[in-house]
Structures are given as C-alpha cells and as structure tokens.
Short mmCIF file of C-alpha atoms and ligand atoms in Angstrom, two decimals:
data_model
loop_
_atom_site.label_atom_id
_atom_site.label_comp_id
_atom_site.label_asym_id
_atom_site.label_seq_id
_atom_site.Cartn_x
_atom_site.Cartn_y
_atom_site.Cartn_z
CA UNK T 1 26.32 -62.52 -1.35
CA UNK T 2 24.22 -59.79 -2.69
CA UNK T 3 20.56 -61.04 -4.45
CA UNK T 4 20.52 -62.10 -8.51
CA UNK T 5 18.58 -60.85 -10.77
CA UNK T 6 18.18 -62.02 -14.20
CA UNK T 7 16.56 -60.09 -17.08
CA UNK T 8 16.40 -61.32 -20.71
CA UNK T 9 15.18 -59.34 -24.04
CA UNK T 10 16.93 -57.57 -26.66
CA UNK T 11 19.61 -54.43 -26.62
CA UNK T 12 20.11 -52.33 -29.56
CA UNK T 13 22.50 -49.60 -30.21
CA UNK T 14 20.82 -46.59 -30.04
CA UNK T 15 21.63 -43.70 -32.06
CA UNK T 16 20.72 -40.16 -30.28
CA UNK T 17 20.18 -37.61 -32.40
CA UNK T 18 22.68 -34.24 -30.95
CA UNK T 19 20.60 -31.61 -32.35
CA UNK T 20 16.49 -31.63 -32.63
CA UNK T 21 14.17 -31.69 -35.42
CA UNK T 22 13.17 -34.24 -38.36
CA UNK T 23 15.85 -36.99 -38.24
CA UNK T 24 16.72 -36.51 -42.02
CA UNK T 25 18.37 -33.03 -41.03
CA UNK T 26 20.57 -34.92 -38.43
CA UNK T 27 24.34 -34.99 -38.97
CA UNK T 28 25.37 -35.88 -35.92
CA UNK T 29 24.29 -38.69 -33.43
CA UNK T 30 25.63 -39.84 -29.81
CA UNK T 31 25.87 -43.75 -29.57
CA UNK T 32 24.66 -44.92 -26.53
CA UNK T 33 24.23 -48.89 -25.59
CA UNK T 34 20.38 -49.05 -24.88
CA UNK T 35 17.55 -51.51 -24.37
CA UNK T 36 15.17 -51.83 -21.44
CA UNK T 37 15.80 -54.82 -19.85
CA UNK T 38 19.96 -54.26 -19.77
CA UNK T 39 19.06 -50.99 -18.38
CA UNK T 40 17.39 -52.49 -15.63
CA UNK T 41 20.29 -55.00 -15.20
CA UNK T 42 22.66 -51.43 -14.84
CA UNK T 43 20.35 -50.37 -12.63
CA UNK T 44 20.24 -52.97 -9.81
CA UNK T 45 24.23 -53.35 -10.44
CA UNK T 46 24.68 -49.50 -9.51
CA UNK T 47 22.30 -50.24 -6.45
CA UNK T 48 23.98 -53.24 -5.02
CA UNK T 49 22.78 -56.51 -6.16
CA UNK T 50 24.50 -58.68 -8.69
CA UNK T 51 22.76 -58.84 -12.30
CA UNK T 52 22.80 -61.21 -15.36
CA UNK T 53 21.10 -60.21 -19.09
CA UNK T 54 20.80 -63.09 -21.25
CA UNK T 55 19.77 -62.35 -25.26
CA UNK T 56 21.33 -62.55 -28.55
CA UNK T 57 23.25 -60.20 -30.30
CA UNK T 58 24.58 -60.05 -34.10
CA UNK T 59 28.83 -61.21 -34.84
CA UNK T 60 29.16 -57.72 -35.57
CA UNK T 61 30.72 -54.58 -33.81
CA UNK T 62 27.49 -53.32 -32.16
CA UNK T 63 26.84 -57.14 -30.54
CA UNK T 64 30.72 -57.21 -29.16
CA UNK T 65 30.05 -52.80 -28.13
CA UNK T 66 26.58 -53.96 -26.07
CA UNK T 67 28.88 -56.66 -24.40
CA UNK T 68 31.52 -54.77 -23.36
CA UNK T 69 29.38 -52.30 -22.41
CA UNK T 70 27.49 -54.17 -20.06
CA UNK T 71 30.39 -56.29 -18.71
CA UNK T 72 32.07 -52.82 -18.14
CA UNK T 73 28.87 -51.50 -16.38
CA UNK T 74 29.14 -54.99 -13.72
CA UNK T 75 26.61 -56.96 -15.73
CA UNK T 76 27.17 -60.54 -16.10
CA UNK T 77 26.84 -61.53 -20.05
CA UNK T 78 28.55 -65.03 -20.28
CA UNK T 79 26.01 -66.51 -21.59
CA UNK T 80 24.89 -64.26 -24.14
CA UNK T 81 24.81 -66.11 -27.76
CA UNK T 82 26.49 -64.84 -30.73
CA UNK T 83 24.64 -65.05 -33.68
CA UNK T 84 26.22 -65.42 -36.70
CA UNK T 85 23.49 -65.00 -38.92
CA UNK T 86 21.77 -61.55 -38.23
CA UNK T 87 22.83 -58.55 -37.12
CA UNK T 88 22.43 -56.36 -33.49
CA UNK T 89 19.32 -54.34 -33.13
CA UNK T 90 19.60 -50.78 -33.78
CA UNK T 91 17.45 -47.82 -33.69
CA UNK T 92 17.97 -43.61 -34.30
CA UNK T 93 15.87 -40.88 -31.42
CA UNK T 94 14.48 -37.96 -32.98
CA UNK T 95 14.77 -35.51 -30.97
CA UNK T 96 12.45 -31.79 -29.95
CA UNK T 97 10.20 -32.98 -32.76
CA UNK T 98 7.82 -31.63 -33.37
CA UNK T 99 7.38 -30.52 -29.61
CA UNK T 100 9.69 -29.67 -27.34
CA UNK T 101 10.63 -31.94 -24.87
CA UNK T 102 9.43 -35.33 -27.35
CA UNK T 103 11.14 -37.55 -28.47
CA UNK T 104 10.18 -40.26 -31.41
CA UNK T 105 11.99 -43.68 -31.28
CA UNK T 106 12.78 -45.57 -35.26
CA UNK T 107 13.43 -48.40 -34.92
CA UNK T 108 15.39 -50.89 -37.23
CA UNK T 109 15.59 -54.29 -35.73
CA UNK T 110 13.22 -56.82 -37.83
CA UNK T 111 15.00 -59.93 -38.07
CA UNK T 112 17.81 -59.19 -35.51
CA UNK T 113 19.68 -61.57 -33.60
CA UNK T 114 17.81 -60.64 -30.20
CA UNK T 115 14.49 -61.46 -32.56
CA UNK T 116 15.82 -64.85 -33.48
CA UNK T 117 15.36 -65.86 -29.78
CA UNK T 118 13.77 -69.54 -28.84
CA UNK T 119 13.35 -71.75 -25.75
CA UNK T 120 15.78 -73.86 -26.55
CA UNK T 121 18.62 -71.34 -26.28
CA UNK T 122 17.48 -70.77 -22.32
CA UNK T 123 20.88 -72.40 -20.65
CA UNK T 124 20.43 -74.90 -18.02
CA UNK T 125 20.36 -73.69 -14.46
CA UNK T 126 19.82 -69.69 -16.10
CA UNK T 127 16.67 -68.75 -14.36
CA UNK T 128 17.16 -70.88 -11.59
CA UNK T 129 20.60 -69.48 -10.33
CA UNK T 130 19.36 -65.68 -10.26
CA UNK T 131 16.88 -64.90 -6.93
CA UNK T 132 14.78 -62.76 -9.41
CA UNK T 133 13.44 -62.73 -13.01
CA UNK T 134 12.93 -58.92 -14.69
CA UNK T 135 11.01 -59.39 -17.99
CA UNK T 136 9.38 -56.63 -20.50
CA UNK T 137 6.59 -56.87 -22.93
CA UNK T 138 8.42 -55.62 -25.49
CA UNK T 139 10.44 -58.92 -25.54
CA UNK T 140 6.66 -60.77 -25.97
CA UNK T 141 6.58 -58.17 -29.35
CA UNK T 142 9.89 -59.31 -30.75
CA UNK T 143 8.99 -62.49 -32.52
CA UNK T 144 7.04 -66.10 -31.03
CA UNK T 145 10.08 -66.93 -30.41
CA UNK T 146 11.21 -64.74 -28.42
CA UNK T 147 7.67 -64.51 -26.37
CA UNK T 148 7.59 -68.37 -25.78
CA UNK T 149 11.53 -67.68 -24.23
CA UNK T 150 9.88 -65.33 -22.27
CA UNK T 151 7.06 -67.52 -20.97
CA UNK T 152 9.61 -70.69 -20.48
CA UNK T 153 11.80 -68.40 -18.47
CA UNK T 154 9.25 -67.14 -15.73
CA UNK T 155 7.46 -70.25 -15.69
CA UNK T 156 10.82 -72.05 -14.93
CA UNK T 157 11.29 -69.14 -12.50
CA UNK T 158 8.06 -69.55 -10.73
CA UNK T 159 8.80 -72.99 -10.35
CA UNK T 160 11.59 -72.47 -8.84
CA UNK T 161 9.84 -70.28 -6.38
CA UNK T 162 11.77 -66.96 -7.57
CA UNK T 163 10.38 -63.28 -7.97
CA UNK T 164 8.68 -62.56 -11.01
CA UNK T 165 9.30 -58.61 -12.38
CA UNK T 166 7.25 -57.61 -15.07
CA UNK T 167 6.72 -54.07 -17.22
CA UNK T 168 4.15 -53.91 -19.61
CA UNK T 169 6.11 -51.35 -22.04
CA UNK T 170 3.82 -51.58 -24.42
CA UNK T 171 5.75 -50.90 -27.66
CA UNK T 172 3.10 -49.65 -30.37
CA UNK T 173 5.94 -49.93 -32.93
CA UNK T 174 5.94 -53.30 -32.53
CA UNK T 175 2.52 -54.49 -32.45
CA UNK T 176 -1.05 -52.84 -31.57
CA UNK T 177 -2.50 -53.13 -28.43
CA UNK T 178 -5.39 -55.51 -29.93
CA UNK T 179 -2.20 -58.25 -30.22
CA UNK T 180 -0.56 -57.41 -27.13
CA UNK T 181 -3.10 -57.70 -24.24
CA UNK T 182 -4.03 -61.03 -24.36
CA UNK T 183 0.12 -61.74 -23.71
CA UNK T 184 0.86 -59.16 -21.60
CA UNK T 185 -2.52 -60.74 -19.33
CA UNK T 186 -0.96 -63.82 -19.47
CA UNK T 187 2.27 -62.26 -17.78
CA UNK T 188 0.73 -60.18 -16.01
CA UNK T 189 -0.56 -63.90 -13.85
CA UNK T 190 2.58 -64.84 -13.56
CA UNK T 191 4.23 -61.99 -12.20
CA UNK T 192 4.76 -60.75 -8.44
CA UNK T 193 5.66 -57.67 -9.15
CA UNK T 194 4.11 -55.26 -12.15
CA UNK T 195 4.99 -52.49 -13.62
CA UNK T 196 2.09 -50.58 -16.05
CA UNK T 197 3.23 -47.57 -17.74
CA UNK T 198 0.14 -44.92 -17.08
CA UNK T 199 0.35 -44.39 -20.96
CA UNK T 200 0.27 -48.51 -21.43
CA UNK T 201 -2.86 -49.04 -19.26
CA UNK T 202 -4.56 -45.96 -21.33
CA UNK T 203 -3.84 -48.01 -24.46
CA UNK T 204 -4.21 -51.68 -23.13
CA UNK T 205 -7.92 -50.83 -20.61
CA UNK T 206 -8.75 -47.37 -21.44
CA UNK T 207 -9.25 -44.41 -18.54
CA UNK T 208 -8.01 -41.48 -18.94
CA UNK T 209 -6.31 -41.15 -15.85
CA UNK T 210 -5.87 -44.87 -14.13
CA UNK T 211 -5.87 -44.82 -10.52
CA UNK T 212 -6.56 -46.29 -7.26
CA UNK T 213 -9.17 -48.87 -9.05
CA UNK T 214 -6.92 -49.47 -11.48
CA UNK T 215 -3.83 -50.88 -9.49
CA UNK T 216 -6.28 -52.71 -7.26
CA UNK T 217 -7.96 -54.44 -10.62
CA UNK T 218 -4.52 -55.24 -11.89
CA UNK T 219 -3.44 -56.96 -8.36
CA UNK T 220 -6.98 -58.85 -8.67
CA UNK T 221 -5.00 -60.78 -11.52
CA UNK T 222 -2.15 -61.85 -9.28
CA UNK T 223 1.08 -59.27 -8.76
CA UNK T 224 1.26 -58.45 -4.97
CA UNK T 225 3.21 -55.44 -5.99
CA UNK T 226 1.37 -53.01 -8.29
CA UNK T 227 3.59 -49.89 -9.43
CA UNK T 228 1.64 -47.50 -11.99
CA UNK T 229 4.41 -45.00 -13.92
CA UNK T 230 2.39 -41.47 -14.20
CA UNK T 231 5.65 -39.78 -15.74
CA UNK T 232 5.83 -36.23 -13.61
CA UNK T 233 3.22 -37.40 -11.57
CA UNK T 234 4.68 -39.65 -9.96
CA UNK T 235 3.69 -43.07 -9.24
CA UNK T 236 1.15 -44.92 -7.62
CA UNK T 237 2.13 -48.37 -5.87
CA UNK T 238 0.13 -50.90 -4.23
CA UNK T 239 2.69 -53.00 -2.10
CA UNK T 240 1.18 -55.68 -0.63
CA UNK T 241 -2.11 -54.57 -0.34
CA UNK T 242 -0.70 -50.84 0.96
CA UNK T 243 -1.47 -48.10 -1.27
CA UNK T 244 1.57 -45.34 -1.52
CA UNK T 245 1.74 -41.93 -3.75
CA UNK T 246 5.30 -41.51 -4.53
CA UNK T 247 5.54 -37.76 -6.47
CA UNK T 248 8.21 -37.01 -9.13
CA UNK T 249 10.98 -34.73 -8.59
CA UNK T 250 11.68 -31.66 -10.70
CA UNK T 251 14.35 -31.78 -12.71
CA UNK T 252 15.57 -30.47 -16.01
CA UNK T 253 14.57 -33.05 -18.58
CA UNK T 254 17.27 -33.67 -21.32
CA UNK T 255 16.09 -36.92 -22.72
CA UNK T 256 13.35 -39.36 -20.68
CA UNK T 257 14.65 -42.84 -22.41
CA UNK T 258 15.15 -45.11 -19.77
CA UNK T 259 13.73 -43.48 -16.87
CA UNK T 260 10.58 -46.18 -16.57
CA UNK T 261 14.12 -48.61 -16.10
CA UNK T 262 15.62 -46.58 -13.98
CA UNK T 263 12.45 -46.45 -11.67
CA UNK T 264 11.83 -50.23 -12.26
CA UNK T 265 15.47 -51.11 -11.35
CA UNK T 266 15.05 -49.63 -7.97
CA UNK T 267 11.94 -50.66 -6.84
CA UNK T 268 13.39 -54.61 -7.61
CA UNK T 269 16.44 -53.56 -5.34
CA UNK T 270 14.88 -51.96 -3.11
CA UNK T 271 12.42 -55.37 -3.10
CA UNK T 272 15.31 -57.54 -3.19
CA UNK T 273 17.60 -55.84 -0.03
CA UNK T 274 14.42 -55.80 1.90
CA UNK T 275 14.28 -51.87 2.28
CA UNK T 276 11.24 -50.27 3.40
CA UNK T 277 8.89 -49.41 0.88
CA UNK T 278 8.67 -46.08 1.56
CA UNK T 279 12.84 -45.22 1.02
CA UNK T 280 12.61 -47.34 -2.09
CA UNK T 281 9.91 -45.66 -3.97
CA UNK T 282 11.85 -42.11 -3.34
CA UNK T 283 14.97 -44.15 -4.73
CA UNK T 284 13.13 -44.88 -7.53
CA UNK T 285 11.57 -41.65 -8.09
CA UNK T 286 14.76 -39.87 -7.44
CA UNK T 287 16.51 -42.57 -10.07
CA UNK T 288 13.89 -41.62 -12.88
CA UNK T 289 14.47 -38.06 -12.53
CA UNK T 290 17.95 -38.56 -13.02
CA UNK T 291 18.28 -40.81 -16.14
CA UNK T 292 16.10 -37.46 -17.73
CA UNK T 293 18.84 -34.97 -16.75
CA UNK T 294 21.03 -36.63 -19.57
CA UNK T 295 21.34 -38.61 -22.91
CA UNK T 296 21.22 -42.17 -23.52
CA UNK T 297 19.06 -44.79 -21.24
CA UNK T 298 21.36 -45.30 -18.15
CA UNK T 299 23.93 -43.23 -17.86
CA UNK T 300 22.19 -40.65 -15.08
CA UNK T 301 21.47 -44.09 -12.72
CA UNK T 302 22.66 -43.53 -9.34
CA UNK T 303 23.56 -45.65 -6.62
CA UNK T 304 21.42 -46.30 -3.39
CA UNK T 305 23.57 -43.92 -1.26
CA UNK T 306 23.74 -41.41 -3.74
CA UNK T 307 19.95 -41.29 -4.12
CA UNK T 308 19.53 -41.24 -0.74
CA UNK T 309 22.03 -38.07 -0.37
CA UNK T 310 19.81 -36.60 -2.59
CA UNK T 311 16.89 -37.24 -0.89
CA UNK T 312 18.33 -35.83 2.07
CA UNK T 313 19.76 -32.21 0.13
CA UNK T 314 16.12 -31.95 -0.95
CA UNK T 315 15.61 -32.62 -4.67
CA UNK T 316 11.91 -30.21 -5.39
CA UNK T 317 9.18 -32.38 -5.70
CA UNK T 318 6.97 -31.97 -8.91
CA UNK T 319 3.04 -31.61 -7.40
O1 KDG B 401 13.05 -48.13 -21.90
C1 KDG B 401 14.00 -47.69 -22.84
C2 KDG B 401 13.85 -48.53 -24.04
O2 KDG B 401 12.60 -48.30 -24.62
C3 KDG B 401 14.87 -48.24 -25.11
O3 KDG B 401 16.15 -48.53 -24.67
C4 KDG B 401 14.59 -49.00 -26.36
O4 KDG B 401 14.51 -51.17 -25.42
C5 KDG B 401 14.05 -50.35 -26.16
C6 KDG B 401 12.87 -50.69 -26.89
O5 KDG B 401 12.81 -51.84 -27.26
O6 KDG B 401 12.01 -49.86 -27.09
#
C-alpha cells in the first residue's frame, strides 16, 4: 500500500477572473475548486501516494462541488463534516492588476463552515491512520478554533510518531504578521518538515533576501527538512543537514496560485516514497512551474513520471 497523508484546513471556491484589470469590470469568472491544503492532497494523489483532507464545508452547492471535486481528483473526503449552519468559503482573483503578471486574492470567508472548525470534530483514529500530517498556517489564521484543531492534530500526529509537514503561508489577509509568528513558531517545533515562503520569512524575520543562515536558523528550531520557496529562483533546501539549490524552470506564467502546493506536494512524496533528494526537488520544481502555465490551483499538477519525462526533454532552467 502506497504512504497516507492527511492534510486538514479550509477549501473555498475560487472565482478566477477571465479577463485582467479591477475586479468590478469583470463579467466573466472561471470556477475552479481551490484551497492550499486540498491542493496538496491532489498533489501527492497525482504522484502516487494515497491522500485524505479533512475540514468543513457549508450544506450548500459549493461544499457538495469541493467534494466531488476532490473525490473525483482520488482524494479521500469521508469524513468531511457538513455544516448546516454557514456557508463554503469563497473568494474572487483579480487578475494583471495593476501589473502584469499579479494577481490580488479577495477573499470572502469570515464565518464559514471551514472557520467553524474545533478539536472536538477531529474523528477518532484521523491522524493516526495517515503516515503523514500536511498542515498550513493559514488554517492557524482561520479562527481559535480552527488553530487549536490544528495543534491537536500534529500533536496527536507526533505522538503517534508520524511526519509532520508544515508551510508557513503567511496569509496577510487574514491576520498581520505581529499575530502570526508566535503560532507559526510554535508549529514550526513541531514540524519535520518546513516549508517558508521567501516572501513569508521577509514578513515574519526580516532579510531581504533569506538564505543559507536562514534555513539553518529555522532547522535550529526543530524541522530536519528546511525548504525555502524563492518563486523563479528557485528553492533552497536543507535536507537533513545537506544544503541543495534547486533553480526554477522557465515557463510561461498564466496564473501562480497553487504553485507553493504544487512544490510542497512533491517534496512530501518524494519524502514519503523514499526518492532521492535530488530527483524530488526537480519534481517539485518542475511541478511549480507547471501549476503557473494554467488557471486555477491544481489543475497543471503532474504525475512523478510525467515530471520526470520532462526533466529528461529538458524544461530551460530560470538562472
Ligand atoms: O496556495 C493557494 C491558496 O492560497 C489558494 O487556494 C487560496 O487556500 C487559499 C488561501 O486560503 O489563501
């Protein structure tokens, strides 16, 4: 049987704006099923291991769309709650605004379902059954609710003796990075394997450019893995106490939502199937560059072999 991961927070329907400029202009939008922690979930599924997302989502439309979605896309969702009481998460992208190439998320999910998450809706055996836990900080934003669910479910996992995943994504939207980093430090100890956005550890521990001292400071607080995102710079990992540059590849970006996922997804497969570190970073890179080639958050994920025949037709490398 193929390794487990679990990964918990909330999915939205996201509403892609089809032509750029200020969103009240917009008459047209692409609905895509979105949220960072179900596109992770995609990810691994796409790359061979099995995959679980537990959250809430509204009795509405949008909750029963995100399931079938994700049940279409191999992702387990049994045990997702239905809440009858608040609706599914949405939220619009603006896109080519003002600059090319940027996008600008709105969100409109106060008091959603996912929000409405506590420790006591955590099923029995959840975190325990999966081999690994994948975990966001934008889940700690949510609500306390949904941050203690987070901090019962990878200290059950630990427990346990599973693999602890964690990105930062540091959602400014959601809270300032004044409230976030004394959370996100506390997860950060618990975790085995980080993820810092390069933009995140700007925000959360200043530098303008984080580096070598910076991964080795943030595996000082306990993750063996290190991975630092540097967009189309690539990324720097520290694997077990091994330092690796992994570039980006060139591609031509479309819409960058869900490429920190995408990269994320294959590093914890990679992890999880016991590949070499090396293959699994240019997986990941190769998976990022993808997801920007189209719309929406997942759709451009490839599988393992597919990466790899990429790899070996020699996608350009961004330097
Ligand atoms: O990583 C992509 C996510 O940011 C996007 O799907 C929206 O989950 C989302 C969020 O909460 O920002």
């Amino acid at each position: 049987m193929s390794p487990r991961l679990l990964t918990l927070g909330e999915s939205m329907v996201q509403l892609n704006a089809t032509t750029p400029g200020p969103l009240r202009y917009v008459r047209t939008f692409e609905r895509h099923a979105a949220g960072s922690e179900s596109n992770v979930a995609i990810g691994v599924v796409r790359m061979g291991l099995q995959a679980e997302w537990f959250s809430r989502v509204g009795e509405d439309e949008f909750g029963r769309y995100l399931l079938q979605t994700f049940r279409g896309e191999g992702v387990e969702v049994g045990r997702v709650i239905t809440d009858g009481d608040a609706p599914t998460g949405i939220y619009f992208v603006q896109r080519d605004f003002p600059l090319p190439g940027q996008s600008a998320i709105y969100y409109y999910r106060a008091g959603s379902a996912a929000s409405r998450l506590s420790p006591e809706d955590l099923p029995a055996g959840l975190v325990e059954e999966a081999d690994a836990l994948h975990l966001t900080g934008i889940t700690l934003a949510l609500s306390p609710g949904a941050r203690r669910v987070a901090f019962a479910a990878a200290q059950r996992a630990r427990a346990a003796g599973r693999l602890v995943s964690f990105d930062t994504n540091l959602r400014l939207k959601l809270w300032s990075a004044e409230e976030a980093r004394p959370h996100l430090q506390e997860m950060i100890g618990l975790a085995d394997v980080l993820f810092v956005g390069e933009r995140d550890h700007q925000a959360l521990w200043g530098g303008e450019q984080p580096g070598e001292e910076a991964v080795r400071a943030l595996q000082e607080r306990g993750p063996r893995w290190v991975i630092l995102k540097r967009g189309e710079r690539g990324a720097l990992a520290l694997l077990d106490g091994e330092l690796h540059e992994q570039p980006a590849f060139r591609v031509r970006v479309v819409d960058k939502t869900g490429a920190g996922d995408a990269f994320a997804a294959a590093v914890l497969a990679g992890r999880l199937r016991g590949r070499p570190p090396q293959e699994t970073l240019e997986v990941a890179a190769a998976a990022a560059a993808a997801v920007c080639t189209v719309m929406g958050d997942y759709e451009g994920i490839p599988s393992w072999e597919q990466a790899l025949g990429w790899l070996r037709d020699g996608m350009v490398i961004l330097r």
